[in-house]
């Protein structure tokens, strides 16, 4: 072997050039799914999604750059991804995309782009709901279209931005809350859908679940909207311990908190556990929370900025809540918060 191979003094050879280091990756992969917190008023909420738009934080490529667009349409037909959001509750999810290559960085704004052809609420009148996203209202199959107000086209700014690491991967869940976003103000023929969803990194999330005794749901304590234990029941979750529970549209004049997430309480009188209902709130960031139960959630309204009266514009309902309690959420753990009559 020539001595010059090692750069020894006895030879005239030179060291071979070291290979240039590989450039640092500037992309990562992102996977996404969607889930929902249930509502009582309708039986299907069928969304036709065409894309998920993401914007990075300022200074991270998000100042004036175009959004990162993840196409959700069928690659063969060009048809939007269509699904009933109410099929994916209690921790069940629908995969939207998997392993999509995106620029690395911190993302702080998201927009789910839906096919909803009505440009104004009045345009819903006489329009075929099946032309876009739509609602099935009852067992008779009554249909109503979905209108996305123009202000919703800007997407939502995330309270907890997520990061896609260079050369790494991140999985997120779009956690819709229809109780906060879907309503049908009179006299329109369509439902308004405003953005009310959280984006959560699945690896770092936990859950809260539990049961509710039927005695809290049957109206016997005069705190419910009716005496039917199968309607109007929900658990509201608030960030921070010791919170005073408030409705979705908090009154600035009192100290009640606005909910971070909600979940419907399911009750089946024919099931073996007919003495209680059950709920689950998934994909929660770790931390301290307050959970509270209400059996009047069906009285909750959404604000209508275009309404004639201040009451309709603000929609402050002052719901009655039962048994608020602190609960700690840990990553990968389902914490328990149960509701039963005081002994």
Coordinates of C-alpha atoms in Angstrom, one line a residue:
X1 CA 0.0 0.0 0.0
X2 CA 1.6 3.4 -0.9
X3 CA 2.6 5.3 2.2
X4 CA 1.1 8.4 0.7
X5 CA -2.3 7.0 1.3
X6 CA -1.9 8.0 5.0
X7 CA -0.1 11.3 4.2
X8 CA 3.2 9.9 5.6
X9 CA 6.4 11.9 5.1
X10 CA 8.0 9.3 2.8
X11 CA 5.6 9.8 -0.1
X12 CA 4.5 12.5 -2.4
X13 CA 0.8 11.7 -2.5
X14 CA -1.9 14.0 -1.1
X15 CA -5.0 13.3 1.0
X16 CA -8.2 12.8 -1.1
X17 CA -10.7 15.5 -0.7
X18 CA -13.3 14.8 2.1
X19 CA -16.8 14.6 0.8
X20 CA -18.8 17.7 1.3
X21 CA -21.3 17.4 4.2
X22 CA -24.9 16.9 3.1
X23 CA -26.9 20.1 3.3
X24 CA -29.2 20.3 6.3
X25 CA -32.7 19.4 5.4
X26 CA -35.2 22.3 5.3
X27 CA -38.3 20.1 5.2
X28 CA -40.1 17.7 7.5
X29 CA -43.2 15.5 7.1
X30 CA -46.6 16.2 8.5
X31 CA -49.6 13.9 9.0
X32 CA -53.1 15.1 9.9
X33 CA -56.4 13.8 11.1
X34 CA -59.7 15.3 12.1
X35 CA -62.1 14.6 15.0
X36 CA -65.2 16.3 16.5
X37 CA -67.1 17.1 19.7
X38 CA -70.7 16.1 19.2
X39 CA -73.8 18.2 19.0
X40 CA -77.4 17.2 19.6
X41 CA -79.4 19.3 17.1
X42 CA -78.4 17.5 13.8
X43 CA -77.6 13.9 12.8
X44 CA -75.0 14.5 10.1
X45 CA -72.6 17.3 9.3
X46 CA -71.1 16.4 5.9
X47 CA -68.0 18.5 5.0
X48 CA -66.4 18.6 1.5
X49 CA -62.8 19.6 2.2
X50 CA -60.5 20.7 -0.6
X51 CA -57.3 21.7 1.3
X52 CA -55.6 22.5 4.6
X53 CA -53.7 25.8 4.5
X54 CA -50.9 26.4 6.9
X55 CA -49.0 29.6 7.7
X56 CA -45.7 29.7 9.5
X57 CA -44.8 32.2 12.3
X58 CA -43.3 35.6 11.5
X59 CA -39.6 35.3 11.0
X60 CA -40.0 31.6 10.1
X61 CA -41.1 32.1 6.5
X62 CA -44.6 33.2 7.4
X63 CA -44.4 37.0 7.1
X64 CA -45.7 37.6 3.6
X65 CA -45.1 34.1 2.1
X66 CA -47.8 32.1 0.4
X67 CA -49.4 29.6 2.7
X68 CA -48.4 25.9 2.6
X69 CA -51.3 24.2 0.9
X70 CA -52.0 20.5 1.4
X71 CA -54.4 19.3 -1.2
X72 CA -57.2 17.1 0.1
X73 CA -59.0 16.3 -3.2
X74 CA -59.0 12.9 -4.9
X75 CA -55.9 12.8 -7.2
X76 CA -57.9 10.9 -9.8
X77 CA -61.2 12.7 -9.9
X78 CA -60.4 16.0 -8.3
X79 CA -63.4 15.6 -6.0
X80 CA -63.2 17.0 -2.5
X81 CA -62.7 14.7 0.5
X82 CA -66.2 14.2 1.8
X83 CA -67.0 12.9 5.3
X84 CA -69.6 13.2 8.1
X85 CA -67.9 14.9 10.9
X86 CA -70.2 13.3 13.5
X87 CA -68.7 9.9 12.6
X88 CA -65.5 10.8 14.3
X89 CA -66.1 11.5 18.0
X90 CA -64.9 10.3 21.4
X91 CA -61.3 9.9 20.3
X92 CA -62.1 8.5 16.8
X93 CA -60.3 10.2 14.0
X94 CA -60.3 10.4 10.2
X95 CA -57.0 10.6 8.4
X96 CA -56.8 13.6 6.2
X97 CA -53.2 13.1 4.9
X98 CA -50.1 11.2 5.9
X99 CA -46.4 12.0 5.5
X100 CA -46.8 15.2 3.6
X101 CA -43.5 17.0 3.0
X102 CA -43.7 20.6 4.2
X103 CA -41.2 23.3 5.0
X104 CA -39.7 22.9 8.5
X105 CA -40.7 25.5 11.0
X106 CA -43.3 26.7 13.5
X107 CA -46.8 26.9 12.2
X108 CA -49.3 29.3 13.9
X109 CA -52.2 29.7 11.6
X110 CA -54.5 27.1 9.9
X111 CA -57.4 27.2 7.5
X112 CA -59.5 24.2 6.6
X113 CA -60.8 25.0 3.1
X114 CA -64.4 23.7 2.5
X115 CA -66.6 23.6 -0.6
X116 CA -69.6 25.8 0.3
X117 CA -70.8 27.6 -2.8
X118 CA -73.2 30.1 -1.2
X119 CA -71.5 33.5 -1.2
X120 CA -74.1 35.1 1.1
X121 CA -76.7 33.6 3.5
X122 CA -79.5 34.6 1.2
X123 CA -77.9 32.6 -1.6
X124 CA -78.8 29.4 0.3
X125 CA -82.5 29.9 -0.4
X126 CA -83.4 27.4 -3.1
X127 CA -79.9 26.1 -3.6
X128 CA -79.3 22.4 -3.7
X129 CA -77.5 21.5 -0.4
X130 CA -75.7 18.7 -2.1
X131 CA -73.7 21.1 -4.2
X132 CA -71.4 21.7 -1.2
X133 CA -71.0 20.9 2.4
X134 CA -74.4 20.2 4.1
X135 CA -76.3 19.1 7.2
X136 CA -78.8 16.3 7.6
X137 CA -81.2 17.7 10.2
X138 CA -83.3 14.7 11.2
X139 CA -84.2 11.0 10.5
X140 CA -86.5 12.1 7.7
X141 CA -83.4 13.2 5.7
X142 CA -84.1 17.0 5.8
X143 CA -81.1 18.7 4.2
X144 CA -79.7 22.2 4.7
X145 CA -76.6 23.7 3.1
X146 CA -73.6 25.1 5.0
X147 CA -72.5 28.7 4.7
X148 CA -69.0 29.8 5.6
X149 CA -68.9 33.5 6.5
X150 CA -66.3 35.5 4.7
X151 CA -64.4 36.3 7.9
X152 CA -63.8 32.6 8.3
X153 CA -61.7 32.5 5.2
X154 CA -58.7 33.9 7.1
X155 CA -58.3 30.7 9.1
X156 CA -57.6 30.7 12.8
X157 CA -54.5 31.6 14.8
X158 CA -53.4 28.8 17.0
X159 CA -53.1 29.3 20.8
X160 CA -50.5 26.6 20.8
X161 CA -48.5 26.6 17.5
X162 CA -46.9 23.4 16.4
X163 CA -43.5 22.7 14.9
X164 CA -42.4 20.5 12.1
X165 CA -38.7 19.7 12.7
X166 CA -36.2 19.7 9.9
X167 CA -35.7 16.1 8.8
X168 CA -38.3 15.0 11.3
X169 CA -42.0 14.3 11.4
X170 CA -45.1 15.7 13.3
X171 CA -48.7 14.4 13.5
X172 CA -51.6 16.7 14.3
X173 CA -55.3 16.4 14.9
X174 CA -57.8 19.1 13.8
X175 CA -60.2 18.9 16.8
X176 CA -63.5 20.5 15.6
X177 CA -66.1 21.8 18.2
X178 CA -69.4 22.0 16.4
X179 CA -71.1 23.2 19.5
X180 CA -69.2 26.4 19.2
X181 CA -69.1 26.7 15.4
X182 CA -72.4 25.5 13.9
X183 CA -75.7 27.3 14.2
X184 CA -78.7 28.3 12.1
X185 CA -79.9 31.8 12.7
X186 CA -83.4 32.7 11.5
X187 CA -84.6 33.3 8.8
X188 CA -81.8 31.7 6.7
X189 CA -82.1 28.3 5.0
X190 CA -78.5 27.2 5.8
X191 CA -76.3 26.6 8.8
X192 CA -73.4 29.0 9.5
X193 CA -70.1 27.3 10.1
X194 CA -67.5 29.5 11.8
X195 CA -64.0 28.2 12.5
X196 CA -63.8 26.7 16.0
X197 CA -61.2 24.0 16.1
X198 CA -58.0 23.3 17.9
X199 CA -54.8 21.9 16.3
X200 CA -53.1 19.4 18.7
X201 CA -49.9 17.4 18.3
X202 CA -51.0 13.9 19.0
X203 CA -47.8 12.7 20.6
X204 CA -48.1 15.3 23.4
X205 CA -51.8 15.1 24.1
X206 CA -54.0 13.4 26.8
X207 CA -57.7 13.0 27.4
X208 CA -60.4 13.4 30.0
X209 CA -63.3 10.9 30.2
X210 CA -65.9 9.9 32.7
X211 CA -69.6 9.2 33.5
X212 CA -72.6 11.3 34.5
X213 CA -75.2 9.9 36.9
X214 CA -78.7 10.0 35.3
X215 CA -80.0 11.8 38.4
X216 CA -78.1 14.9 37.2
X217 CA -79.6 14.6 33.7
X218 CA -83.4 13.9 34.2
X219 CA -84.5 17.3 35.3
X220 CA -85.2 16.3 38.9
X221 CA -82.8 19.0 40.2
X222 CA -84.5 21.8 38.3
X223 CA -81.2 22.6 36.5
X224 CA -81.9 21.0 33.1
X225 CA -83.6 22.3 30.0
X226 CA -86.0 19.4 30.1
X227 CA -86.6 16.1 31.9
X228 CA -85.2 13.9 29.1
X229 CA -81.9 12.4 30.2
X230 CA -80.9 11.9 26.6
X231 CA -80.8 15.6 25.5
X232 CA -79.0 18.7 26.4
X233 CA -76.1 17.1 28.3
X234 CA -72.5 18.1 27.9
X235 CA -69.2 18.5 29.8
X236 CA -67.4 21.7 29.4
X237 CA -63.6 21.9 30.0
X238 CA -61.8 25.1 31.1
X239 CA -58.0 25.8 31.2
X240 CA -56.7 26.2 34.7
X241 CA -57.9 24.8 38.0
X242 CA -60.6 26.4 40.1
X243 CA -62.3 28.1 37.2
X244 CA -65.9 29.4 37.4
X245 CA -67.7 27.7 34.5
X246 CA -69.2 29.9 31.8
X247 CA -71.0 29.4 28.5
X248 CA -69.4 29.6 25.1
X249 CA -69.9 33.4 24.8
X250 CA -68.6 34.6 28.1
X251 CA -70.0 37.8 29.7
X252 CA -67.1 40.3 30.2
X253 CA -68.9 41.7 33.3
X254 CA -68.4 38.5 35.4
X255 CA -65.6 36.2 36.2
X256 CA -66.8 33.1 34.5
X257 CA -64.4 31.3 32.1
X258 CA -65.0 30.4 28.5
X259 CA -64.6 26.7 27.6
X260 CA -61.5 25.4 26.0
X261 CA -63.3 22.2 24.8
X262 CA -66.7 20.6 25.1
X263 CA -68.1 17.1 24.7
X264 CA -71.7 15.7 24.5
X265 CA -72.7 13.2 27.1
X266 CA -74.1 10.1 25.4
X267 CA -77.0 8.2 27.2
X268 CA -78.6 5.0 26.1
X269 CA -81.5 3.9 28.3
X270 CA -81.4 0.4 26.8
X271 CA -77.7 -0.1 27.6
X272 CA -76.5 -2.0 30.6
X273 CA -75.3 1.2 32.2
X274 CA -78.7 2.9 31.9
X275 CA -78.1 4.7 35.2
X276 CA -75.4 6.9 33.7
X277 CA -74.1 8.7 30.6
X278 CA -70.6 8.9 29.3
X279 CA -68.3 11.4 27.6
X280 CA -64.7 11.8 26.4
X281 CA -62.7 14.9 25.5
X282 CA -59.5 13.9 23.6
X283 CA -56.4 15.5 22.2
X284 CA -55.8 17.9 25.1
X285 CA -52.5 19.6 25.8
X286 CA -51.1 18.6 29.2
X287 CA -52.0 20.9 32.0
X288 CA -54.5 21.7 34.7
X289 CA -58.2 22.1 33.8
X290 CA -61.6 22.5 35.4
X291 CA -64.4 20.2 34.2
X292 CA -68.1 21.0 34.7
X293 CA -71.4 19.4 33.6
X294 CA -74.6 21.0 32.3
X295 CA -77.9 19.5 31.3
X296 CA -79.0 22.6 29.4
X297 CA -76.4 22.7 26.7
X298 CA -79.2 22.7 24.1
X299 CA -80.0 26.2 25.2
X300 CA -76.6 27.4 24.2
X301 CA -76.6 29.8 21.2
X302 CA -74.0 31.1 18.9
X303 CA -73.6 34.9 18.5
X304 CA -74.9 36.4 15.3
X305 CA -73.0 39.6 14.5
X306 CA -75.6 40.7 12.0
X307 CA -78.6 40.3 14.2
X308 CA -80.9 43.2 15.1
X309 CA -80.8 42.8 18.9
X310 CA -77.9 43.0 21.2
X311 CA -79.1 39.8 22.9
X312 CA -78.8 37.9 19.6
X313 CA -75.5 39.5 18.7
X314 CA -73.9 38.5 22.0
X315 CA -75.8 35.3 22.8
X316 CA -74.9 35.2 26.5
X317 CA -77.0 32.4 27.9
X318 CA -75.9 32.0 31.6
X319 CA -76.1 28.2 31.6
X320 CA -76.3 26.4 35.0
X321 CA -73.3 24.1 35.6
X322 CA -73.0 21.3 38.1
X323 CA -70.1 19.9 40.1
X324 CA -67.1 21.8 38.7
X325 CA -63.9 19.9 39.5
X326 CA -60.2 20.1 38.9
X327 CA -58.6 17.5 36.6
X328 CA -55.0 17.1 35.5
X329 CA -54.2 16.1 31.9
X330 CA -51.0 14.2 31.1
X331 CA -49.6 13.2 27.8
X332 CA -50.7 9.7 26.8
X333 CA -53.0 9.4 29.7
X334 CA -56.8 9.4 30.0
X335 CA -57.7 11.2 33.2
X336 CA -61.1 10.7 34.9
X337 CA -63.7 13.3 36.0
X338 CA -67.0 11.7 37.0
X339 CA -70.3 13.5 38.0
X340 CA -72.6 12.1 40.6
X341 CA -75.2 13.5 43.0
X342 CA -73.7 14.7 46.3
X343 CA -74.4 12.2 49.0

